[in-house]
Amino acid sequence: MQDSRKAKHIRVSEKRQITIPKSFYDTLGIGSEVVCELRGNEIVLKPLPQAVDFSTEILEELIREGYEGETLLSEFQKRKQQIRPAVERLVEEAKEIAKKTIENDDDNTELLFGDVKE
């Protein structure tokens, strides 16, 4: 197995700014933002995951529900704002379940994936 780690020495400016090497930037497809994590005594930068846009699905559902005109626009904006918090809650719940599973040495694979056929 080939180690995919690469390292470069970079300078930190007086304003605590760094420049990500172009080859790293291009390889990871970094946009205008990254996630910065503090892990022990390390700083880890990761590309910000691209947000999934559910606009089409939201609009289709609203139209099926009979919304139109200004109420369609208003309800669309309301529901679109609810997506991110809902996804964040799901992610946190999944992390908590995974943490408890590891702590308790439980194997919930059958419970979670028992209905999935190969």
mmCIF file of N, CA and C in Angstrom:
data_model
loop_
_atom_site.group_PDB
_atom_site.id
_atom_site.type_symbol
_atom_site.label_atom_id
_atom_site.label_comp_id
_atom_site.label_asym_id
_atom_site.label_seq_id
_atom_site.Cartn_x
_atom_site.Cartn_y
_atom_site.Cartn_z
ATOM 1 N N MET A 1 0.847 -1.183 0.000
ATOM 2 C CA MET A 1 0.000 0.000 0.000
ATOM 3 C C MET A 1 0.889 1.242 0.000
ATOM 4 N N GLN A 2 0.592 2.183 -0.875
ATOM 5 C CA GLN A 2 1.379 3.392 -0.984
ATOM 6 C C GLN A 2 0.849 4.443 -0.019
ATOM 7 N N ASP A 3 1.743 5.085 0.725
ATOM 8 C CA ASP A 3 1.352 6.137 1.654
ATOM 9 C C ASP A 3 1.019 7.393 0.859
ATOM 10 N N SER A 4 -0.188 7.929 1.044
ATOM 11 C CA SER A 4 -0.611 9.099 0.277
ATOM 12 C C SER A 4 -0.320 10.407 1.016
ATOM 13 N N ARG A 5 0.439 10.346 2.089
ATOM 14 C CA ARG A 5 0.763 11.560 2.839
ATOM 15 C C ARG A 5 1.808 12.385 2.105
ATOM 16 N N LYS A 6 1.579 13.689 2.109
ATOM 17 C CA LYS A 6 2.538 14.633 1.563
ATOM 18 C C LYS A 6 2.636 15.767 2.560
ATOM 19 N N ALA A 7 3.805 16.361 2.665
ATOM 20 C CA ALA A 7 3.993 17.459 3.611
ATOM 21 C C ALA A 7 4.790 18.573 2.951
ATOM 22 N N LYS A 8 4.485 19.787 3.342
ATOM 23 C CA LYS A 8 5.228 20.956 2.882
ATOM 24 C C LYS A 8 5.386 21.897 4.056
ATOM 25 N N HIS A 9 6.531 22.535 4.120
ATOM 26 C CA HIS A 9 6.794 23.550 5.133
ATOM 27 C C HIS A 9 6.210 24.864 4.614
ATOM 28 N N ILE A 10 5.290 25.463 5.368
ATOM 29 C CA ILE A 10 4.708 26.738 4.943
ATOM 30 C C ILE A 10 4.842 27.754 6.072
ATOM 31 N N ARG A 11 4.845 29.020 5.694
ATOM 32 C CA ARG A 11 5.035 30.107 6.643
ATOM 33 C C ARG A 11 3.683 30.618 7.138
ATOM 34 N N VAL A 12 3.632 30.990 8.405
ATOM 35 C CA VAL A 12 2.443 31.611 8.988
ATOM 36 C C VAL A 12 2.729 33.104 9.095
ATOM 37 N N SER A 13 1.842 33.935 8.527
ATOM 38 C CA SER A 13 2.055 35.387 8.541
ATOM 39 C C SER A 13 1.797 35.954 9.935
ATOM 40 N N GLU A 14 2.127 37.238 10.097
ATOM 41 C CA GLU A 14 1.877 37.912 11.371
ATOM 42 C C GLU A 14 0.389 37.950 11.696
ATOM 43 N N LYS A 15 -0.451 37.843 10.680
ATOM 44 C CA LYS A 15 -1.905 37.825 10.875
ATOM 45 C C LYS A 15 -2.440 36.399 11.011
ATOM 46 N N ARG A 16 -1.558 35.424 11.233
ATOM 47 C CA ARG A 16 -1.891 34.004 11.399
ATOM 48 C C ARG A 16 -2.432 33.386 10.121
ATOM 49 N N GLN A 17 -2.094 33.929 8.978
ATOM 50 C CA GLN A 17 -2.577 33.407 7.706
ATOM 51 C C GLN A 17 -1.541 32.472 7.090
ATOM 52 N N ILE A 18 -2.041 31.488 6.349
ATOM 53 C CA ILE A 18 -1.169 30.564 5.627
ATOM 54 C C ILE A 18 -1.614 30.509 4.173
ATOM 55 N N THR A 19 -0.734 30.022 3.321
ATOM 56 C CA THR A 19 -1.084 29.780 1.927
ATOM 57 C C THR A 19 -1.031 28.286 1.696
ATOM 58 N N ILE A 20 -2.145 27.732 1.254
ATOM 59 C CA ILE A 20 -2.209 26.302 0.958
ATOM 60 C C ILE A 20 -1.468 26.070 -0.353
ATOM 61 N N PRO A 21 -0.524 25.138 -0.373
ATOM 62 C CA PRO A 21 0.191 24.862 -1.627
ATOM 63 C C PRO A 21 -0.788 24.536 -2.755
ATOM 64 N N LYS A 22 -0.525 25.093 -3.936
ATOM 65 C CA LYS A 22 -1.415 24.927 -5.088
ATOM 66 C C LYS A 22 -1.674 23.462 -5.392
ATOM 67 N N SER A 23 -0.647 22.629 -5.312
ATOM 68 C CA SER A 23 -0.841 21.207 -5.632
ATOM 69 C C SER A 23 -1.822 20.559 -4.653
ATOM 70 N N PHE A 24 -1.774 20.939 -3.371
ATOM 71 C CA PHE A 24 -2.712 20.414 -2.380
ATOM 72 C C PHE A 24 -4.119 20.929 -2.686
ATOM 73 N N TYR A 25 -4.203 22.236 -2.966
ATOM 74 C CA TYR A 25 -5.476 22.892 -3.270
ATOM 75 C C TYR A 25 -6.149 22.227 -4.461
ATOM 76 N N ASP A 26 -5.381 22.008 -5.521
ATOM 77 C CA ASP A 26 -5.925 21.399 -6.739
ATOM 78 C C ASP A 26 -6.307 19.938 -6.525
ATOM 79 N N THR A 27 -5.450 19.193 -5.847
ATOM 80 C CA THR A 27 -5.704 17.768 -5.621
ATOM 81 C C THR A 27 -6.994 17.549 -4.838
ATOM 82 N N LEU A 28 -7.230 18.395 -3.839
ATOM 83 C CA LEU A 28 -8.412 18.229 -2.987
ATOM 84 C C LEU A 28 -9.638 18.955 -3.517
ATOM 85 N N GLY A 29 -9.473 19.765 -4.550
ATOM 86 C CA GLY A 29 -10.611 20.503 -5.094
ATOM 87 C C GLY A 29 -11.197 21.476 -4.086
ATOM 88 N N ILE A 30 -10.322 22.159 -3.379
ATOM 89 C CA ILE A 30 -10.762 23.087 -2.341
ATOM 90 C C ILE A 30 -11.416 24.302 -2.987
ATOM 91 N N GLY A 31 -12.540 24.715 -2.434
ATOM 92 C CA GLY A 31 -13.226 25.918 -2.908
ATOM 93 C C GLY A 31 -12.761 27.121 -2.112
ATOM 94 N N SER A 32 -13.702 27.964 -1.707
ATOM 95 C CA SER A 32 -13.348 29.192 -0.995
ATOM 96 C C SER A 32 -13.322 29.016 0.525
ATOM 97 N N GLU A 33 -13.707 27.836 1.021
ATOM 98 C CA GLU A 33 -13.702 27.587 2.459
ATOM 99 C C GLU A 33 -13.203 26.176 2.756
ATOM 100 N N VAL A 34 -12.634 26.014 3.947
ATOM 101 C CA VAL A 34 -12.218 24.699 4.432
ATOM 102 C C VAL A 34 -12.737 24.530 5.856
ATOM 103 N N VAL A 35 -12.766 23.294 6.319
ATOM 104 C CA VAL A 35 -13.077 22.997 7.710
ATOM 105 C C VAL A 35 -11.742 22.918 8.436
ATOM 106 N N CYS A 36 -11.621 23.621 9.543
ATOM 107 C CA CYS A 36 -10.386 23.631 10.331
ATOM 108 C C CYS A 36 -10.675 22.928 11.652
ATOM 109 N N GLU A 37 -9.959 21.824 11.908
ATOM 110 C CA GLU A 37 -10.177 21.046 13.131
ATOM 111 C C GLU A 37 -8.912 21.053 13.974
ATOM 112 N N LEU A 38 -9.086 21.147 15.284
ATOM 113 C CA LEU A 38 -7.979 21.004 16.211
ATOM 114 C C LEU A 38 -8.038 19.586 16.752
ATOM 115 N N ARG A 39 -7.020 18.782 16.442
ATOM 116 C CA ARG A 39 -6.944 17.385 16.896
ATOM 117 C C ARG A 39 -5.698 17.238 17.751
ATOM 118 N N GLY A 40 -5.902 17.274 19.052
ATOM 119 C CA GLY A 40 -4.749 17.196 19.940
ATOM 120 C C GLY A 40 -3.842 18.389 19.699
ATOM 121 N N ASN A 41 -2.604 18.108 19.274
ATOM 122 C CA ASN A 41 -1.662 19.194 18.996
ATOM 123 C C ASN A 41 -1.490 19.428 17.496
ATOM 124 N N GLU A 42 -2.502 19.066 16.706
ATOM 125 C CA GLU A 42 -2.450 19.244 15.254
ATOM 126 C C GLU A 42 -3.636 20.076 14.772
ATOM 127 N N ILE A 43 -3.404 20.824 13.711
ATOM 128 C CA ILE A 43 -4.478 21.521 13.011
ATOM 129 C C ILE A 43 -4.686 20.781 11.702
ATOM 130 N N VAL A 44 -5.930 20.378 11.436
ATOM 131 C CA VAL A 44 -6.249 19.638 10.216
ATOM 132 C C VAL A 44 -7.205 20.487 9.382
ATOM 133 N N LEU A 45 -6.840 20.724 8.125
ATOM 134 C CA LEU A 45 -7.691 21.453 7.190
ATOM 135 C C LEU A 45 -8.284 20.456 6.215
ATOM 136 N N LYS A 46 -9.613 20.528 6.023
ATOM 137 C CA LYS A 46 -10.284 19.619 5.089
ATOM 138 C C LYS A 46 -11.191 20.429 4.176
ATOM 139 N N PRO A 47 -11.342 19.981 2.930
ATOM 140 C CA PRO A 47 -12.273 20.679 2.043
ATOM 141 C C PRO A 47 -13.669 20.677 2.659
ATOM 142 N N LEU A 48 -14.357 21.785 2.525
ATOM 143 C CA LEU A 48 -15.723 21.882 3.010
ATOM 144 C C LEU A 48 -16.607 21.040 2.109
ATOM 145 N N PRO A 49 -17.347 20.093 2.684
ATOM 146 C CA PRO A 49 -18.213 19.267 1.837
ATOM 147 C C PRO A 49 -19.214 20.140 1.085
ATOM 148 N N GLN A 50 -19.429 19.803 -0.163
ATOM 149 C CA GLN A 50 -20.388 20.554 -0.969
ATOM 150 C C GLN A 50 -21.797 20.283 -0.459
ATOM 151 N N ALA A 51 -22.522 21.349 -0.238
ATOM 152 C CA ALA A 51 -23.893 21.218 0.248
ATOM 153 C C ALA A 51 -24.776 20.642 -0.848
ATOM 154 N N VAL A 52 -25.650 19.758 -0.440
ATOM 155 C CA VAL A 52 -26.606 19.189 -1.380
ATOM 156 C C VAL A 52 -27.783 20.151 -1.458
ATOM 157 N N ASP A 53 -28.194 20.478 -2.664
ATOM 158 C CA ASP A 53 -29.292 21.421 -2.865
ATOM 159 C C ASP A 53 -30.587 20.651 -3.112
ATOM 160 N N PHE A 54 -31.527 20.812 -2.194
ATOM 161 C CA PHE A 54 -32.810 20.118 -2.286
ATOM 162 C C PHE A 54 -33.907 21.018 -2.856
ATOM 163 N N SER A 55 -33.525 22.102 -3.521
ATOM 164 C CA SER A 55 -34.514 23.072 -4.012
ATOM 165 C C SER A 55 -35.570 22.432 -4.897
ATOM 166 N N THR A 56 -35.142 21.609 -5.842
ATOM 167 C CA THR A 56 -36.097 20.988 -6.763
ATOM 168 C C THR A 56 -37.096 20.127 -6.005
ATOM 169 N N GLU A 57 -36.601 19.311 -5.078
ATOM 170 C CA GLU A 57 -37.477 18.426 -4.317
ATOM 171 C C GLU A 57 -38.454 19.224 -3.451
ATOM 172 N N ILE A 58 -37.956 20.301 -2.844
ATOM 173 C CA ILE A 58 -38.821 21.137 -2.009
ATOM 174 C C ILE A 58 -39.922 21.767 -2.857
ATOM 175 N N LEU A 59 -39.529 22.327 -4.005
ATOM 176 C CA LEU A 59 -40.518 22.964 -4.885
ATOM 177 C C LEU A 59 -41.551 21.966 -5.398
ATOM 178 N N GLU A 60 -41.101 20.772 -5.787
ATOM 179 C CA GLU A 60 -42.044 19.750 -6.261
ATOM 180 C C GLU A 60 -43.068 19.416 -5.185
ATOM 181 N N GLU A 61 -42.590 19.259 -3.952
ATOM 182 C CA GLU A 61 -43.494 18.930 -2.846
ATOM 183 C C GLU A 61 -44.474 20.069 -2.575
ATOM 184 N N LEU A 62 -43.984 21.301 -2.596
ATOM 185 C CA LEU A 62 -44.852 22.453 -2.346
ATOM 186 C C LEU A 62 -45.923 22.592 -3.424
ATOM 187 N N ILE A 63 -45.548 22.348 -4.670
ATOM 188 C CA ILE A 63 -46.520 22.417 -5.769
ATOM 189 C C ILE A 63 -47.579 21.331 -5.599
ATOM 190 N N ARG A 64 -47.135 20.105 -5.221
ATOM 191 C CA ARG A 64 -48.095 19.017 -4.969
ATOM 192 C C ARG A 64 -49.055 19.388 -3.839
ATOM 193 N N GLU A 65 -48.544 20.145 -2.866
ATOM 194 C CA GLU A 65 -49.370 20.556 -1.731
ATOM 195 C C GLU A 65 -50.273 21.741 -2.077
ATOM 196 N N GLY A 66 -50.137 22.273 -3.291
ATOM 197 C CA GLY A 66 -51.032 23.329 -3.739
ATOM 198 C C GLY A 66 -50.552 24.753 -3.528
ATOM 199 N N TYR A 67 -49.318 24.935 -3.111
ATOM 200 C CA TYR A 67 -48.806 26.291 -2.923
ATOM 201 C C TYR A 67 -48.585 26.958 -4.276
ATOM 202 N N GLU A 68 -48.798 28.276 -4.306
ATOM 203 C CA GLU A 68 -48.507 29.046 -5.515
ATOM 204 C C GLU A 68 -48.290 30.506 -5.137
ATOM 205 N N GLY A 69 -47.722 31.246 -6.069
ATOM 206 C CA GLY A 69 -47.499 32.678 -5.870
ATOM 207 C C GLY A 69 -46.610 32.993 -4.683
ATOM 208 N N GLU A 70 -46.981 34.044 -3.960
ATOM 209 C CA GLU A 70 -46.181 34.518 -2.825
ATOM 210 C C GLU A 70 -46.098 33.485 -1.701
ATOM 211 N N THR A 71 -47.171 32.731 -1.477
ATOM 212 C CA THR A 71 -47.127 31.719 -0.412
ATOM 213 C C THR A 71 -46.163 30.592 -0.779
ATOM 214 N N LEU A 72 -46.053 30.285 -2.078
ATOM 215 C CA LEU A 72 -45.077 29.286 -2.530
ATOM 216 C C LEU A 72 -43.671 29.758 -2.194
ATOM 217 N N LEU A 73 -43.364 31.004 -2.526
ATOM 218 C CA LEU A 73 -42.040 31.559 -2.259
ATOM 219 C C LEU A 73 -41.742 31.584 -0.768
ATOM 220 N N SER A 74 -42.697 32.035 0.015
ATOM 221 C CA SER A 74 -42.519 32.128 1.460
ATOM 222 C C SER A 74 -42.287 30.755 2.090
ATOM 223 N N GLU A 75 -43.102 29.782 1.724
ATOM 224 C CA GLU A 75 -42.973 28.429 2.278
ATOM 225 C C GLU A 75 -41.684 27.767 1.808
ATOM 226 N N PHE A 76 -41.280 28.024 0.563
ATOM 227 C CA PHE A 76 -40.027 27.479 0.032
ATOM 228 C C PHE A 76 -38.849 27.970 0.868
ATOM 229 N N GLN A 77 -38.795 29.282 1.125
ATOM 230 C CA GLN A 77 -37.696 29.843 1.915
ATOM 231 C C GLN A 77 -37.679 29.258 3.321
ATOM 232 N N LYS A 78 -38.846 29.103 3.903
ATOM 233 C CA LYS A 78 -38.960 28.544 5.253
ATOM 234 C C LYS A 78 -38.422 27.111 5.297
ATOM 235 N N ARG A 79 -38.861 26.285 4.366
ATOM 236 C CA ARG A 79 -38.442 24.876 4.365
ATOM 237 C C ARG A 79 -36.969 24.716 4.011
ATOM 238 N N LYS A 80 -36.475 25.554 3.108
ATOM 239 C CA LYS A 80 -35.064 25.445 2.722
ATOM 240 C C LYS A 80 -34.161 25.749 3.917
ATOM 241 N N GLN A 81 -34.571 26.699 4.761
ATOM 242 C CA GLN A 81 -33.792 27.035 5.950
ATOM 243 C C GLN A 81 -33.794 25.904 6.980
ATOM 244 N N GLN A 82 -34.773 25.014 6.906
ATOM 245 C CA GLN A 82 -34.872 23.914 7.869
ATOM 246 C C GLN A 82 -33.991 22.721 7.499
ATOM 247 N N ILE A 83 -33.502 22.677 6.254
ATOM 248 C CA ILE A 83 -32.735 21.519 5.783
ATOM 249 C C ILE A 83 -31.425 21.357 6.550
ATOM 250 N N ARG A 84 -30.596 22.391 6.586
ATOM 251 C CA ARG A 84 -29.277 22.277 7.219
ATOM 252 C C ARG A 84 -29.365 21.854 8.684
ATOM 253 N N PRO A 85 -30.204 22.505 9.516
ATOM 254 C CA PRO A 85 -30.301 22.050 10.911
ATOM 255 C C PRO A 85 -30.755 20.595 11.025
ATOM 256 N N ALA A 86 -31.651 20.169 10.147
ATOM 257 C CA ALA A 86 -32.124 18.778 10.188
ATOM 258 C C ALA A 86 -30.996 17.815 9.855
ATOM 259 N N VAL A 87 -30.216 18.132 8.838
ATOM 260 C CA VAL A 87 -29.086 17.273 8.458
ATOM 261 C C VAL A 87 -28.048 17.257 9.573
ATOM 262 N N GLU A 88 -27.774 18.417 10.166
ATOM 263 C CA GLU A 88 -26.805 18.477 11.266
ATOM 264 C C GLU A 88 -27.261 17.629 12.444
ATOM 265 N N ARG A 89 -28.569 17.638 12.749
ATOM 266 C CA ARG A 89 -29.093 16.787 13.833
ATOM 267 C C ARG A 89 -28.901 15.310 13.510
ATOM 268 N N LEU A 90 -29.175 14.926 12.257
ATOM 269 C CA LEU A 90 -28.988 13.532 11.849
ATOM 270 C C LEU A 90 -27.535 13.103 11.992
ATOM 271 N N VAL A 91 -26.616 13.965 11.582
ATOM 272 C CA VAL A 91 -25.190 13.649 11.685
ATOM 273 C C VAL A 91 -24.793 13.485 13.147
ATOM 274 N N GLU A 92 -25.239 14.397 14.007
ATOM 275 C CA GLU A 92 -24.912 14.304 15.430
ATOM 276 C C GLU A 92 -25.496 13.037 16.052
ATOM 277 N N GLU A 93 -26.730 12.697 15.687
ATOM 278 C CA GLU A 93 -27.341 11.465 16.193
ATOM 279 C C GLU A 93 -26.555 10.243 15.741
ATOM 280 N N ALA A 94 -26.120 10.232 14.489
ATOM 281 C CA ALA A 94 -25.336 9.104 13.973
ATOM 282 C C ALA A 94 -24.008 8.996 14.703
ATOM 283 N N LYS A 95 -23.365 10.138 14.966
ATOM 284 C CA LYS A 95 -22.093 10.127 15.704
ATOM 285 C C LYS A 95 -22.291 9.579 17.112
ATOM 286 N N GLU A 96 -23.371 9.998 17.769
ATOM 287 C CA GLU A 96 -23.647 9.541 19.127
ATOM 288 C C GLU A 96 -23.916 8.037 19.156
ATOM 289 N N ILE A 97 -24.674 7.540 18.198
ATOM 290 C CA ILE A 97 -24.939 6.101 18.113
ATOM 291 C C ILE A 97 -23.643 5.338 17.887
ATOM 292 N N ALA A 98 -22.807 5.845 16.988
ATOM 293 C CA ALA A 98 -21.525 5.183 16.715
ATOM 294 C C ALA A 98 -20.646 5.177 17.959
ATOM 295 N N LYS A 99 -20.614 6.298 18.678
ATOM 296 C CA LYS A 99 -19.805 6.395 19.897
ATOM 297 C C LYS A 99 -20.282 5.391 20.945
ATOM 298 N N LYS A 100 -21.601 5.321 21.152
ATOM 299 C CA LYS A 100 -22.148 4.383 22.136
ATOM 300 C C LYS A 100 -21.893 2.941 21.725
ATOM 301 N N THR A 101 -21.984 2.673 20.438
ATOM 302 C CA THR A 101 -21.738 1.321 19.939
ATOM 303 C C THR A 101 -20.305 0.907 20.233
ATOM 304 N N ILE A 102 -19.370 1.814 19.994
ATOM 305 C CA ILE A 102 -17.957 1.516 20.249
ATOM 306 C C ILE A 102 -17.719 1.348 21.742
ATOM 307 N N GLU A 103 -18.274 2.258 22.558
ATOM 308 C CA GLU A 103 -18.083 2.191 24.008
ATOM 309 C C GLU A 103 -18.653 0.907 24.599
ATOM 310 N N ASN A 104 -19.796 0.460 24.089
ATOM 311 C CA ASN A 104 -20.466 -0.726 24.622
ATOM 312 C C ASN A 104 -20.075 -2.004 23.908
ATOM 313 N N ASP A 105 -19.212 -1.877 22.914
ATOM 314 C CA ASP A 105 -18.778 -3.017 22.107
ATOM 315 C C ASP A 105 -19.980 -3.760 21.527
ATOM 316 N N ASP A 106 -21.002 -2.996 21.131
ATOM 317 C CA ASP A 106 -22.206 -3.572 20.529
ATOM 318 C C ASP A 106 -22.004 -3.751 19.035
ATOM 319 N N ASP A 107 -22.623 -4.778 18.491
ATOM 320 C CA ASP A 107 -22.625 -4.950 17.039
ATOM 321 C C ASP A 107 -24.070 -4.855 16.573
ATOM 322 N N ASN A 108 -24.445 -3.663 16.139
ATOM 323 C CA ASN A 108 -25.810 -3.421 15.676
ATOM 324 C C ASN A 108 -25.919 -3.537 14.167
ATOM 325 N N THR A 109 -24.962 -4.181 13.551
ATOM 326 C CA THR A 109 -24.954 -4.290 12.096
ATOM 327 C C THR A 109 -26.231 -4.935 11.589
ATOM 328 N N GLU A 110 -26.637 -6.016 12.207
ATOM 329 C CA GLU A 110 -27.849 -6.711 11.765
ATOM 330 C C GLU A 110 -29.076 -5.826 11.960
ATOM 331 N N LEU A 111 -29.133 -5.138 13.083
ATOM 332 C CA LEU A 111 -30.252 -4.245 13.351
ATOM 333 C C LEU A 111 -30.324 -3.121 12.318
ATOM 334 N N LEU A 112 -29.175 -2.552 11.981
ATOM 335 C CA LEU A 112 -29.141 -1.424 11.051
ATOM 336 C C LEU A 112 -29.281 -1.837 9.596
ATOM 337 N N PHE A 113 -28.663 -2.967 9.224
ATOM 338 C CA PHE A 113 -28.584 -3.336 7.816
ATOM 339 C C PHE A 113 -29.193 -4.692 7.497
ATOM 340 N N GLY A 114 -29.984 -5.240 8.407
ATOM 341 C CA GLY A 114 -30.555 -6.568 8.212
ATOM 342 C C GLY A 114 -31.456 -6.691 7.004
ATOM 343 N N ASP A 115 -32.067 -5.592 6.589
ATOM 344 C CA ASP A 115 -32.979 -5.644 5.444
ATOM 345 C C ASP A 115 -32.281 -5.414 4.111
ATOM 346 N N VAL A 116 -30.984 -5.150 4.135
ATOM 347 C CA VAL A 116 -30.236 -4.896 2.900
ATOM 348 C C VAL A 116 -29.768 -6.223 2.317
ATOM 349 N N LYS A 117 -30.105 -6.466 1.081
ATOM 350 C CA LYS A 117 -29.708 -7.703 0.395
ATOM 351 C C LYS A 117 -28.533 -7.413 -0.521
ATOM 352 N N GLU A 118 -27.620 -8.360 -0.620
ATOM 353 C CA GLU A 118 -26.472 -8.192 -1.519
ATOM 354 C C GLU A 118 -26.826 -8.566 -2.920
#
